[in-house]
Amino acid sequence: MMDSSAFYAGLPVLTEFSEVGRRARYAPLPDDWQVVMCDVRNSTAAVEAGRYKNVNTLGAAVITAMLNAAGETEIPFIFEGDGAMLCVPPDLLNDAHAALLQTQTLARKSFDLELRIASMPVARVRAAGFDILVARYRVSDNYVQAMFAGGGMAYADRCMKDPAMAAECRVEPGSVAPGGNFEGLECRWQDIPSRHGETVSVMVKVLIEDAGEADALYRALIAKVREIYGADEACSPVWPPNLAFSFSGRQLGNEIGVRAMERSAWGKWLYLMKTRGVVLLGWFLVAFGIRTEKTDWGQYKTVLARNSDVKKFNDCFRQILAGKAAQREALTAWLDEGFARRQLVYGVHVSNRAQMTCLVFDYSGRHLHFIDGADGGLSMAAKALKERAVKIGS
């Protein structure tokens, strides 16, 4: 019998984002895999208190720990702004639960936030009438991103958040020893101002039950975004000239809260000073375009922009866009038409900048960057989507 751990790595890689709107491009996740997930409870209150970067950092921390634990095994995951969802084979399940528990601890100790953590077998998702279908999409030469369809990830997420169902999937303290290696998580860049005035976080869920018609509407949505905002390079919120390193203790404190959680106050201060030194070195290498043995630092910002996670699909469409107010108004007018026909629900959040949390395993190429709108981003877009869903009873 074939080891299911190799399942995800063996899937074909999509090169056009529009293909995520074709169900035939996805494959069913093996029954013996598990969905593991986390979500910051009361994230809206944290956003309103100006702490959305803390919220973002926790989702990125879980992904970092799991990628470190997985090693050479490729696993699909998605960053959701106020949490994360990953799919793991059976041999990584204990590592996944340990990482969730460790991140739950640091959420409380470092950021005074409560993190929900949960795990659900794929077989149970299917028994409930849903499926988890996964595809691989090439973002850049260095980053292949997971896409999800079938309704199963959304079902698992609802179970984690529903008080009536949460006990059935919650990862309980003491079930395994907390643990995780967060090496690679970095928060060393300032927020990225929009080059066009707005940074827009968009989330759209198609309500059409027929799979073929739903896929067609998602493809029409992707085409409409491109028509209004232009090619990816024109609307990406990660524009290399606007990338600036941060020496701020507040900004770097997010990384310290994860990477130096167990250290004393003195130890945390030493980590901050060391990190500022590394940031200063990075600024020098990038500013003067120096080439080292493995890395062309003159191209680092360009590679970073290409390795950024700005659009995704997880039972709904999400994208972070840099644009003008007129472009957003044109897009929301189109979305309003679909909402009026009860074909879709959506949420939009507007800021003037994006924020970035980085996973850097190798500066020469293996680094990826989670992008979200500042001041709430995807979390607030999701809130607006849910409010529209309530209005039409979906």
GROMACS .gro file of C-alpha atoms in nm, residues 37-43 82-84 114-117 157 160-161:
model
   17
   37MET     CA    1  -0.651   2.446   1.263
   38CYS     CA    2  -0.634   2.747   1.490
   39ASP     CA    3  -0.825   3.071   1.528
   40VAL     CA    4  -0.790   3.371   1.756
   41ARG     CA    5  -1.100   3.403   1.971
   42ASN     CA    6  -1.248   3.755   1.974
   43SER     CA    7  -1.014   3.867   1.698
   82ASP     CA    8  -0.677   3.543   1.223
   83GLY     CA    9  -0.574   3.179   1.208
   84ALA     CA   10  -0.450   2.898   0.988
  114GLU     CA   11  -0.683   3.312   2.340
  115LEU     CA   12  -0.622   3.068   2.056
  116ARG     CA   13  -0.877   2.803   1.963
  117ILE     CA   14  -0.707   2.485   1.839
  157ASP     CA   15  -1.371   2.562   1.065
  160MET     CA   16  -1.401   2.454   1.572
  161LYS     CA   17  -1.593   2.778   1.633
   0.00000   0.00000   0.00000
